[in-house]
Every structure is written in structure tokens, then in C-alpha cells.
mmCIF file of C-alpha atoms in Angstrom:
data_model
loop_
_atom_site.group_PDB
_atom_site.id
_atom_site.type_symbol
_atom_site.label_atom_id
_atom_site.label_comp_id
_atom_site.label_asym_id
_atom_site.label_seq_id
_atom_site.Cartn_x
_atom_site.Cartn_y
_atom_site.Cartn_z
ATOM 1 C CA MET N 206 -208.358 29.198 -103.264
ATOM 2 C CA ILE N 207 -211.086 27.013 -104.568
ATOM 3 C CA GLY N 208 -210.649 25.854 -108.139
ATOM 4 C CA ASN N 209 -212.664 24.857 -111.142
ATOM 5 C CA SER N 210 -209.760 24.010 -113.442
ATOM 6 C CA GLN N 211 -211.274 20.780 -114.774
ATOM 7 C CA PHE N 212 -213.403 22.876 -117.141
ATOM 8 C CA SER N 213 -212.355 25.088 -120.050
ATOM 9 C CA SER N 214 -214.407 27.479 -122.146
ATOM 10 C CA PRO N 215 -215.630 25.977 -125.420
ATOM 11 C CA GLN N 216 -214.209 27.700 -128.490
ATOM 12 C CA ALA N 217 -216.678 29.285 -130.917
ATOM 13 C CA THR N 218 -216.123 26.539 -133.491
ATOM 14 C CA GLU N 219 -216.469 23.719 -130.958
ATOM 15 C CA TRP N 220 -220.118 24.023 -129.996
ATOM 16 C CA VAL N 221 -223.534 24.400 -131.574
ATOM 17 C CA LYS N 222 -226.458 26.340 -130.116
ATOM 18 C CA GLY N 223 -229.768 24.519 -129.629
ATOM 19 C CA LYS N 224 -233.266 25.623 -128.649
ATOM 20 C CA VAL N 225 -234.133 28.376 -126.200
ATOM 21 C CA ILE N 226 -234.870 26.806 -122.823
ATOM 22 C CA GLY N 227 -235.277 29.958 -120.768
ATOM 23 C CA SER N 228 -235.306 33.731 -120.807
ATOM 24 C CA GLY N 229 -235.283 36.497 -118.284
ATOM 25 C CA SER N 230 -234.436 40.097 -117.531
ATOM 26 C CA PHE N 231 -230.758 39.441 -118.316
ATOM 27 C CA GLY N 232 -231.181 37.761 -121.742
ATOM 28 C CA THR N 233 -231.738 34.239 -123.051
ATOM 29 C CA VAL N 234 -230.720 30.689 -122.154
ATOM 30 C CA HIS N 235 -229.982 28.106 -124.861
ATOM 31 C CA LEU N 236 -229.200 24.424 -124.710
ATOM 32 C CA ALA N 237 -225.877 23.746 -126.454
ATOM 33 C CA MET N 238 -223.750 20.781 -127.470
ATOM 34 C CA ASN N 239 -220.015 20.227 -127.645
ATOM 35 C CA LYS N 240 -219.485 19.041 -131.224
ATOM 36 C CA ALA N 241 -216.470 16.926 -130.316
ATOM 37 C CA THR N 242 -217.902 15.074 -127.314
ATOM 38 C CA GLY N 243 -221.684 15.424 -127.619
ATOM 39 C CA ALA N 244 -221.810 16.804 -124.079
ATOM 40 C CA LEU N 245 -224.741 19.103 -123.313
ATOM 41 C CA PHE N 246 -224.360 22.406 -121.520
ATOM 42 C CA VAL N 247 -226.189 25.708 -121.203
ATOM 43 C CA VAL N 248 -225.334 29.059 -122.774
ATOM 44 C CA LYS N 249 -226.666 32.215 -121.127
ATOM 45 C CA THR N 250 -226.440 35.204 -123.469
ATOM 46 C CA ALA N 251 -226.846 38.919 -122.754
ATOM 47 C CA GLN N 252 -226.504 42.026 -124.908
ATOM 48 C CA SER N 253 -228.163 44.808 -122.911
ATOM 49 C CA GLU N 254 -225.991 46.756 -120.496
ATOM 50 C CA ALA N 255 -227.923 45.456 -117.494
ATOM 51 C CA GLY N 256 -227.732 41.899 -118.819
ATOM 52 C CA LEU N 257 -223.989 42.175 -119.419
ATOM 53 C CA GLN N 258 -223.446 43.309 -115.839
ATOM 54 C CA PHE N 259 -225.677 40.512 -114.564
ATOM 55 C CA LEU N 260 -223.719 37.789 -116.389
ATOM 56 C CA LYS N 261 -220.329 39.308 -115.592
ATOM 57 C CA ASN N 262 -221.229 39.281 -111.914
ATOM 58 C CA GLU N 263 -222.392 35.664 -112.149
ATOM 59 C CA ALA N 264 -219.141 34.669 -113.865
ATOM 60 C CA ASN N 265 -217.046 36.464 -111.246
ATOM 61 C CA ILE N 266 -218.912 34.759 -108.415
ATOM 62 C CA LEU N 267 -218.733 31.267 -109.932
ATOM 63 C CA GLU N 268 -215.304 31.262 -111.587
ATOM 64 C CA ASN N 269 -213.598 29.722 -108.542
ATOM 65 C CA SER N 270 -216.524 27.847 -107.042
ATOM 66 C CA ASN N 271 -216.333 24.097 -106.580
ATOM 67 C CA SER N 272 -219.234 22.583 -104.683
ATOM 68 C CA PRO N 273 -221.623 19.728 -105.483
ATOM 69 C CA TYR N 274 -224.425 22.054 -104.348
ATOM 70 C CA VAL N 275 -223.601 25.010 -106.624
ATOM 71 C CA VAL N 276 -224.098 24.975 -110.400
ATOM 72 C CA GLN N 277 -220.793 24.963 -112.270
ATOM 73 C CA CYS N 278 -219.688 27.752 -114.598
ATOM 74 C CA LEU N 279 -217.730 26.255 -117.504
ATOM 75 C CA GLY N 280 -216.417 29.524 -118.889
ATOM 76 C CA LYS N 281 -217.221 32.869 -120.488
ATOM 77 C CA GLU N 282 -216.979 34.214 -124.026
ATOM 78 C CA ASP N 283 -216.955 37.907 -124.947
ATOM 79 C CA VAL N 284 -218.191 38.562 -128.469
ATOM 80 C CA SER N 285 -217.742 41.978 -130.108
ATOM 81 C CA ASN N 286 -219.115 43.109 -133.449
ATOM 82 C CA CYS N 287 -216.614 45.600 -134.825
ATOM 83 C CA ALA N 288 -219.039 46.741 -137.540
ATOM 84 C CA ASN N 289 -221.740 48.119 -135.244
ATOM 85 C CA GLY N 290 -219.960 48.180 -131.905
ATOM 86 C CA GLU N 291 -222.362 45.718 -130.284
ATOM 87 C CA ARG N 292 -221.100 43.432 -127.570
ATOM 88 C CA LYS N 293 -222.513 40.321 -125.983
ATOM 89 C CA ILE N 294 -221.443 37.761 -123.406
ATOM 90 C CA ASN N 295 -221.948 34.017 -123.578
ATOM 91 C CA LEU N 296 -221.760 32.320 -120.191
ATOM 92 C CA PHE N 297 -221.308 28.540 -120.381
ATOM 93 C CA MET N 298 -223.026 26.674 -117.557
ATOM 94 C CA GLU N 299 -223.578 23.126 -116.405
ATOM 95 C CA TYR N 300 -226.868 21.702 -117.744
ATOM 96 C CA MET N 301 -229.303 20.568 -115.047
ATOM 97 C CA CYS N 302 -231.833 18.475 -116.935
ATOM 98 C CA GLY N 303 -234.393 18.274 -114.112
ATOM 99 C CA GLY N 304 -235.374 21.930 -114.337
ATOM 100 C CA SER N 305 -236.031 24.034 -111.250
ATOM 101 C CA LEU N 306 -237.829 23.302 -107.993
ATOM 102 C CA SER N 307 -240.686 25.391 -109.395
ATOM 103 C CA ASP N 308 -240.934 22.966 -112.312
ATOM 104 C CA VAL N 309 -240.932 19.983 -109.953
ATOM 105 C CA ALA N 310 -243.672 21.432 -107.756
ATOM 106 C CA GLU N 311 -245.790 22.190 -110.815
ATOM 107 C CA LYS N 312 -245.358 18.669 -112.198
ATOM 108 C CA PHE N 313 -246.387 17.135 -108.876
ATOM 109 C CA GLY N 314 -249.526 19.132 -108.143
ATOM 110 C CA GLY N 315 -248.121 22.486 -107.054
ATOM 111 C CA ALA N 316 -246.661 21.469 -103.688
ATOM 112 C CA LEU N 317 -244.182 18.915 -102.368
ATOM 113 C CA ASP N 318 -244.360 16.420 -99.510
ATOM 114 C CA GLU N 319 -242.719 17.610 -96.294
ATOM 115 C CA ARG N 320 -240.213 14.749 -96.307
ATOM 116 C CA VAL N 321 -239.024 15.762 -99.764
ATOM 117 C CA ILE N 322 -238.914 19.428 -98.735
ATOM 118 C CA SER N 323 -236.723 18.447 -95.788
ATOM 119 C CA LEU N 324 -234.246 16.658 -98.058
ATOM 120 C CA TYR N 325 -234.105 19.496 -100.568
ATOM 121 C CA THR N 326 -233.733 22.007 -97.739
ATOM 122 C CA ARG N 327 -230.702 20.158 -96.419
ATOM 123 C CA GLU N 328 -228.989 20.343 -99.815
ATOM 124 C CA ILE N 329 -229.868 24.023 -100.174
ATOM 125 C CA LEU N 330 -228.344 24.624 -96.739
ATOM 126 C CA LEU N 331 -225.161 22.810 -97.745
ATOM 127 C CA GLY N 332 -224.940 25.054 -100.796
ATOM 128 C CA LEU N 333 -225.511 28.167 -98.694
ATOM 129 C CA LYS N 334 -222.968 27.004 -96.122
ATOM 130 C CA TYR N 335 -220.360 26.688 -98.859
ATOM 131 C CA LEU N 336 -221.179 30.144 -100.218
ATOM 132 C CA HIS N 337 -221.146 31.806 -96.815
ATOM 133 C CA GLU N 338 -217.840 30.183 -95.884
ATOM 134 C CA ASN N 339 -216.410 31.800 -99.005
ATOM 135 C CA GLY N 340 -217.898 35.222 -98.305
ATOM 136 C CA ILE N 341 -220.729 35.012 -100.847
ATOM 137 C CA VAL N 342 -224.360 35.997 -100.296
ATOM 138 C CA HIS N 343 -226.710 34.573 -102.940
ATOM 139 C CA CYS N 344 -229.293 37.393 -102.563
ATOM 140 C CA ASP N 345 -231.960 35.791 -104.790
ATOM 141 C CA LEU N 346 -232.778 32.373 -103.353
ATOM 142 C CA LYS N 347 -236.149 30.983 -104.494
ATOM 143 C CA CYS N 348 -237.439 27.803 -106.127
ATOM 144 C CA LYS N 349 -236.748 29.093 -109.648
ATOM 145 C CA ASN N 350 -233.072 29.431 -108.754
ATOM 146 C CA VAL N 351 -232.637 25.904 -107.391
ATOM 147 C CA LEU N 352 -232.011 23.375 -110.175
ATOM 148 C CA LEU N 353 -232.197 19.579 -110.246
ATOM 149 C CA GLY N 354 -230.024 16.996 -111.934
ATOM 150 C CA SER N 355 -231.182 13.699 -113.388
ATOM 151 C CA SER N 356 -230.769 11.858 -110.075
ATOM 152 C CA GLY N 357 -232.716 14.414 -108.039
ATOM 153 C CA ASN N 358 -229.653 16.211 -106.677
ATOM 154 C CA ILE N 359 -230.072 19.962 -106.381
ATOM 155 C CA LYS N 360 -227.741 22.899 -106.999
ATOM 156 C CA LEU N 361 -228.041 26.611 -106.348
ATOM 157 C CA ALA N 362 -228.091 28.696 -109.529
ATOM 158 C CA ASP N 363 -228.557 32.209 -110.910
ATOM 159 C CA PHE N 364 -225.866 34.314 -109.236
ATOM 160 C CA GLY N 365 -226.467 37.567 -111.099
ATOM 161 C CA CYS N 366 -227.541 39.316 -107.877
ATOM 162 C CA ALA N 367 -224.988 37.600 -105.618
ATOM 163 C CA LYS N 368 -222.467 39.618 -103.625
ATOM 164 C CA LYS N 369 -218.917 38.777 -102.628
ATOM 165 C CA LEU N 370 -218.355 40.395 -99.243
ATOM 166 C CA LEU N 371 -214.978 41.502 -97.945
ATOM 167 C CA ASN N 372 -213.262 40.368 -94.744
ATOM 168 C CA HIS N 373 -215.230 37.125 -94.605
ATOM 169 C CA ASP N 374 -212.453 35.533 -92.534
ATOM 170 C CA MET N 375 -213.436 37.937 -89.775
ATOM 171 C CA ILE N 376 -217.054 37.007 -90.273
ATOM 172 C CA LYS N 377 -216.405 33.300 -89.823
ATOM 173 C CA THR N 378 -215.672 34.003 -86.167
ATOM 174 C CA ASN N 379 -218.846 36.048 -85.818
ATOM 175 C CA GLY N 380 -221.361 34.657 -88.286
ATOM 176 C CA LYS N 381 -224.167 36.974 -87.136
ATOM 177 C CA SER N 382 -222.403 40.238 -87.947
ATOM 178 C CA MET N 383 -221.440 41.384 -91.382
ATOM 179 C CA GLU N 384 -220.342 44.402 -93.364
ATOM 180 C CA SER N 385 -222.858 46.661 -95.029
ATOM 181 C CA CYS N 386 -223.481 46.444 -98.762
ATOM 182 C CA LYS N 387 -225.684 49.190 -100.179
ATOM 183 C CA VAL N 388 -226.148 47.875 -103.734
ATOM 184 C CA MET N 389 -228.610 45.012 -103.579
ATOM 185 C CA GLY N 390 -230.916 43.033 -105.799
ATOM 186 C CA GLY N 391 -233.266 40.092 -105.698
ATOM 187 C CA THR N 392 -236.976 39.278 -105.803
ATOM 188 C CA PRO N 393 -239.011 41.381 -103.329
ATOM 189 C CA LEU N 394 -241.389 38.726 -101.942
ATOM 190 C CA TRP N 395 -238.389 36.565 -100.982
ATOM 191 C CA MET N 396 -236.284 39.440 -99.608
ATOM 192 C CA ALA N 397 -235.538 39.954 -95.931
ATOM 193 C CA PRO N 398 -237.092 43.050 -94.306
ATOM 194 C CA GLU N 399 -233.699 44.663 -93.658
ATOM 195 C CA VAL N 400 -232.797 44.350 -97.342
ATOM 196 C CA LEU N 401 -235.985 46.116 -98.402
ATOM 197 C CA ARG N 402 -235.159 48.857 -95.884
ATOM 198 C CA ASN N 403 -231.721 49.147 -97.514
ATOM 199 C CA GLU N 404 -229.963 48.620 -94.187
ATOM 200 C CA GLY N 405 -227.125 46.522 -95.564
ATOM 201 C CA LEU N 406 -226.393 42.910 -96.288
ATOM 202 C CA ASP N 407 -225.169 39.852 -94.438
ATOM 203 C CA PHE N 408 -225.517 36.081 -94.622
ATOM 204 C CA ALA N 409 -228.767 36.230 -92.639
ATOM 205 C CA VAL N 410 -230.637 37.558 -95.688
ATOM 206 C CA ASP N 411 -230.192 34.180 -97.402
ATOM 207 C CA ILE N 412 -231.663 32.453 -94.348
ATOM 208 C CA TRP N 413 -234.827 34.557 -94.580
ATOM 209 C CA SER N 414 -235.089 33.714 -98.285
ATOM 210 C CA LEU N 415 -234.606 30.035 -97.432
ATOM 211 C CA GLY N 416 -237.631 30.178 -95.125
ATOM 212 C CA CYS N 417 -239.644 31.784 -97.924
ATOM 213 C CA THR N 418 -238.449 29.073 -100.318
ATOM 214 C CA VAL N 419 -239.523 26.306 -97.928
ATOM 215 C CA ILE N 420 -243.003 27.873 -97.798
ATOM 216 C CA GLU N 421 -242.985 28.071 -101.596
ATOM 217 C CA MET N 422 -242.150 24.349 -101.843
ATOM 218 C CA ALA N 423 -244.896 23.480 -99.357
ATOM 219 C CA THR N 424 -247.662 25.587 -100.908
ATOM 220 C CA GLY N 425 -246.713 26.003 -104.561
ATOM 221 C CA ARG N 426 -247.217 29.762 -104.177
ATOM 222 C CA ALA N 427 -245.185 32.866 -103.442
ATOM 223 C CA PRO N 428 -244.329 33.122 -99.711
ATOM 224 C CA TRP N 429 -246.703 36.009 -98.984
ATOM 225 C CA GLY N 430 -249.618 34.613 -100.994
ATOM 226 C CA ASP N 431 -250.901 35.246 -104.483
ATOM 227 C CA ASP N 432 -252.609 38.518 -103.545
ATOM 228 C CA LYS N 433 -249.229 40.109 -102.794
ATOM 229 C CA VAL N 434 -247.893 39.052 -106.193
ATOM 230 C CA SER N 435 -250.567 41.198 -107.846
ATOM 231 C CA ASN N 436 -249.459 44.278 -105.890
ATOM 232 C CA PRO N 437 -245.703 43.936 -105.264
ATOM 233 C CA MET N 438 -245.224 47.597 -104.355
ATOM 234 C CA ALA N 439 -247.631 47.386 -101.418
ATOM 235 C CA ALA N 440 -246.066 44.065 -100.437
ATOM 236 C CA VAL N 441 -242.594 45.613 -100.294
ATOM 237 C CA LEU N 442 -243.787 48.289 -97.879
ATOM 238 C CA MET N 443 -245.575 45.705 -95.727
ATOM 239 C CA ILE N 444 -242.547 43.386 -95.547
ATOM 240 C CA ALA N 445 -240.090 46.208 -94.920
ATOM 241 C CA CYS N 446 -242.029 48.261 -92.397
ATOM 242 C CA GLY N 447 -244.555 45.911 -90.784
ATOM 243 C CA ASN N 448 -244.169 43.248 -88.121
ATOM 244 C CA GLU N 449 -245.613 40.349 -90.081
ATOM 245 C CA ILE N 450 -243.990 37.164 -91.322
ATOM 246 C CA PRO N 451 -245.263 34.903 -94.121
ATOM 247 C CA GLN N 452 -248.057 32.492 -93.223
ATOM 248 C CA PHE N 453 -246.715 29.036 -92.372
ATOM 249 C CA PRO N 454 -248.110 25.917 -94.098
ATOM 250 C CA ALA N 455 -250.978 24.570 -91.992
ATOM 251 C CA GLN N 456 -250.039 20.952 -92.715
ATOM 252 C CA PHE N 457 -246.433 21.262 -91.502
ATOM 253 C CA SER N 458 -245.122 19.232 -88.561
ATOM 254 C CA LYS N 459 -244.027 20.988 -85.375
ATOM 255 C CA GLU N 460 -240.405 20.483 -86.470
ATOM 256 C CA GLY N 461 -241.127 22.146 -89.807
ATOM 257 C CA LEU N 462 -242.912 25.054 -88.152
ATOM 258 C CA ASP N 463 -240.058 25.547 -85.693
ATOM 259 C CA PHE N 464 -237.551 25.494 -88.558
ATOM 260 C CA LEU N 465 -239.483 28.269 -90.304
ATOM 261 C CA GLU N 466 -239.545 30.304 -87.099
ATOM 262 C CA LYS N 467 -235.752 30.113 -86.939
ATOM 263 C CA CYS N 468 -235.441 31.269 -90.572
ATOM 264 C CA LEU N 469 -238.142 33.940 -90.597
ATOM 265 C CA GLU N 470 -237.058 35.858 -87.525
ATOM 266 C CA ARG N 471 -237.425 39.544 -88.427
ATOM 267 C CA ASN N 472 -234.369 40.450 -86.357
ATOM 268 C CA PRO N 473 -231.430 39.203 -88.489
ATOM 269 C CA LYS N 474 -229.185 38.896 -85.438
ATOM 270 C CA ARG N 475 -231.516 36.233 -84.027
ATOM 271 C CA ARG N 476 -231.844 34.254 -87.262
ATOM 272 C CA TRP N 477 -230.111 30.892 -87.204
ATOM 273 C CA THR N 478 -227.011 30.289 -89.309
ATOM 274 C CA THR N 479 -226.573 27.513 -91.875
ATOM 275 C CA GLU N 480 -224.569 25.479 -89.364
ATOM 276 C CA GLU N 481 -227.307 25.721 -86.748
ATOM 277 C CA LEU N 482 -230.063 24.903 -89.231
ATOM 278 C CA LEU N 483 -228.210 21.833 -90.516
ATOM 279 C CA ASP N 484 -228.568 20.415 -86.990
ATOM 280 C CA HIS N 485 -232.282 21.210 -86.770
ATOM 281 C CA PRO N 486 -234.630 18.179 -86.421
ATOM 282 C CA PHE N 487 -236.544 19.245 -89.545
ATOM 283 C CA VAL N 488 -233.373 18.655 -91.565
ATOM 284 C CA THR N 489 -231.769 15.798 -89.630
ATOM 285 C CA GLY N 490 -234.983 13.840 -89.084
ATOM 286 C CA LYS N 491 -233.986 13.347 -85.441
ATOM 287 C CA SER N 492 -235.729 14.630 -82.334
ATOM 288 C CA GLY N 493 -233.887 16.051 -79.362
ATOM 289 C CA ASP N 494 -233.557 12.588 -77.808
ATOM 290 C CA GLY N 495 -231.975 11.187 -80.968
ATOM 291 C CA ASN N 496 -235.036 9.235 -82.090
ATOM 292 C CA SER N 497 -236.209 9.391 -85.677
ATOM 293 C CA ILE N 498 -239.178 11.673 -86.297
ATOM 294 C CA LYS N 499 -239.723 10.452 -89.863
ATOM 295 C CA GLU N 500 -241.459 7.195 -90.641
ATOM 296 C CA ASP N 501 -239.242 6.198 -93.553
ATOM 297 C CA ALA N 502 -236.435 7.392 -95.730
ATOM 298 C CA CYS N 503 -237.226 9.200 -98.946
ATOM 299 C CA SER N 504 -234.711 10.077 -101.628
ATOM 300 C CA PRO N 505 -235.375 13.084 -103.856
ATOM 301 C CA ALA N 506 -234.713 10.819 -106.832
ATOM 302 C CA SER N 507 -237.583 8.566 -105.779
ATOM 303 C CA VAL N 508 -240.144 11.296 -106.427
ATOM 304 C CA LEU N 509 -238.778 12.344 -109.789
ATOM 305 C CA ASP N 510 -239.528 11.048 -113.243
ATOM 306 C CA VAL N 511 -236.802 12.543 -115.386
ATOM 307 C CA GLY N 512 -238.882 12.047 -118.513
ATOM 308 C CA CYS N 513 -241.558 14.476 -117.354
ATOM 309 C CA TYR N 514 -239.420 17.592 -117.611
ATOM 310 C CA ASP N 515 -239.693 19.968 -120.529
ATOM 311 C CA GLY N 516 -236.253 21.437 -120.055
ATOM 312 C CA SER N 517 -237.259 24.849 -118.731
ATOM 313 C CA TYR N 518 -234.302 26.509 -117.096
ATOM 314 C CA GLU N 519 -233.971 29.579 -114.902
ATOM 315 C CA SER N 520 -236.855 31.425 -116.549
ATOM 316 C CA ASP N 521 -237.686 34.762 -114.936
ATOM 317 C CA GLU N 522 -240.167 36.224 -117.383
ATOM 318 C CA SER N 523 -242.579 39.107 -116.805
ATOM 319 C CA PRO N 524 -244.880 40.872 -119.303
ATOM 320 C CA ASP N 525 -243.037 44.192 -119.199
ATOM 321 C CA GLY N 526 -239.646 42.896 -118.081
ATOM 322 C CA GLY N 527 -240.295 44.239 -114.585
ATOM 323 C CA LYS N 528 -239.625 47.837 -115.742
ATOM 324 C CA THR N 529 -242.369 49.422 -113.637
ATOM 325 C CA GLU N 530 -241.167 47.748 -110.457
ATOM 326 C CA ILE N 531 -237.505 48.512 -111.259
ATOM 327 C CA VAL N 532 -238.215 52.242 -111.567
ATOM 328 C CA TRP N 533 -240.338 52.349 -108.426
ATOM 329 C CA LEU N 534 -237.946 50.355 -106.260
ATOM 330 C CA ASN N 535 -234.936 52.337 -107.436
ATOM 331 C CA LYS N 536 -236.698 55.510 -106.305
ATOM 332 C CA VAL N 537 -237.645 54.074 -102.927
ATOM 333 C CA VAL N 538 -234.677 51.974 -101.822
ATOM 334 C CA GLY N 539 -232.138 52.064 -104.647
ATOM 335 C CA MET N 540 -232.070 48.385 -105.546
ATOM 336 C CA VAL N 541 -232.482 46.125 -108.531
ATOM 337 C CA TYR N 542 -235.716 44.138 -108.856
ATOM 338 C CA MET N 543 -235.676 40.675 -110.382
ATOM 339 C CA PRO N 544 -239.142 39.804 -111.781
ATOM 340 C CA LEU N 545 -241.035 36.876 -110.231
#
């Protein structure tokens, strides 16, 4: 079992809530401080039934996780109001002061340099490898759900849609075959075609979303283009039932383009695994003959100015809370939609 015993849940009298730094379909995110130590952390709070389920799932997924590439859950607090019967959950999370990859791209002109994308992609892959080895599918990978620390290190976050799959020991010997899971969620423009067709779930769906996230980092836009964002229902049908893949960045190297081809293979059985992708030249910086294909080294920290961040954190806002899309998608494929 993997452990996270170095953390304990703050008691109600031990911490003070600060400003709102994010909000979404599940509830709100506040910055908080431990009154005894001055340490900063994040409190995610939900009161609606859907929000409670979202945070409970996130807590269950993260309670035993221990990876430098996955955001840490510090504990959970259930709060009940006996007078009116209301209930809420506070989920205590590690504070990542650099914001999300979406914030970084916005601060640096909307898109990132390919060398930086390569380095971030490697760390995302290491996070996914850890999750998959422990039978977990993230299900909602995108730039908004990848957070940065002060040194430029990245961690996967927002596990409200994640699924813990059974019999993952069997799967380790056959990484391209997985059990079916008929209750799914995520963000449609980042979802794999088989997910939108409600055909089940395996680790390969995260690989498709990774390819979409790489395109997002390279272009500063949603993987299928801004026109699809304005009509997500039509986009879902196109992704699920068509033969298209997202348009690749024109400026990408041949290694980057090949990497995307391996991720965005419509047949999930032919998609590369995390282990295979970690050996890809786009990530390693080495060609097939062992020679370097990158001119110089570039650390993620070297492109970041910590002082430029405004502290936004895991914000998934939409004007109507995504209600229209939720109703429509539930009727069509029976899934939960997370707003862009």
C-alpha cells in the first residue's frame, strides 16, 4: 500500500480561511493557513450533492497516493449543520503557488515553447505512469488540471472524475486491455472517442487526453479549435463518430508530431502506453541513434517568474455551470460533463 501518513487533517480551530482562488462545478477553492505553523494549503469546499460526490471521489482516490507528480491530499473534514440538516465537505489540498498550465500559457503569450512542452510532458507522463500502476485513470487530463509549484515542478490535480479500476495487477501484464467502466466523466474536447461512445474505460483514455493537452500547450487553445468550443454538442458527435483527430501544431518538430500520432491514435489498442511514451525522442531529447535532438537544456523553472501568478487554482467556471451540456450528454451517452 502506498501511504500519505506524514500529513494529518487540520482541526477546525487550527486553520483560517483566506480568499477564494478558484471555483467550479463542484464548489469553491480557498487559500488557507495553518495558524500554528503559518503553512499555506488549499481548501476545496462543496455543499451540493454533485459537489459532495465529486470531492468524496477525489479524497478516495488521493488518500493513499504518494508521488512527486500528483498533488497531495492533506485530509478531509465533514461538516454537518444539525439545525437545517445541511452538510458540506472540506478537502484539504497541497497549495501549488504557480497556478495551472493554462495560467502559465496565458502569462507567456498563449502558447509554450516546444522544449518546455517536452519537459512538462515528461512529468505528466510520470504522474500518469504512477496512477496507472496503481489502477487509477485520471479521466480529465487538461492544462487546467496540471498545477505548478514555485520551482516549476508540475503535479496532476483535480481527481473528481478519476476512476479506480479493479484487477489492475492483471492489467499490468497486459497494459492495452482493461475492464469496462460505464460511469464516466471529463471534459468532452479532451475525451477519447471510445469514452464519448460510452464503450468503457482503460488507461489509454488518459493517453488520448495527454495528446490533446500537448496540443493545448502548443497552441493556447482547446485541442479541436475554438470553433468547437462554441458548439460542444456537435463536437462530441464529431469526435465520437468521425475519423478525425485534432489538428497538430504546424511549428512542431518531427519528433513532436510523431509523439502526437502515438497519443492520438483513434484505436485505443494501438495507442502507446506511458512506459513507451517515456522512451519517445520527443520526451527523452534523443534520436534513435542516441544523439541529442535538442540544442540546449531548458528547465521549466527557467521560464517561470513566480511573482507573475495571481494564484488562480483549478478554476472550471462556465456561465450556466454547464447545465445544458450535462443534460444533453446524460441523455446521449450517460456521462458527467465537466465545463471547459
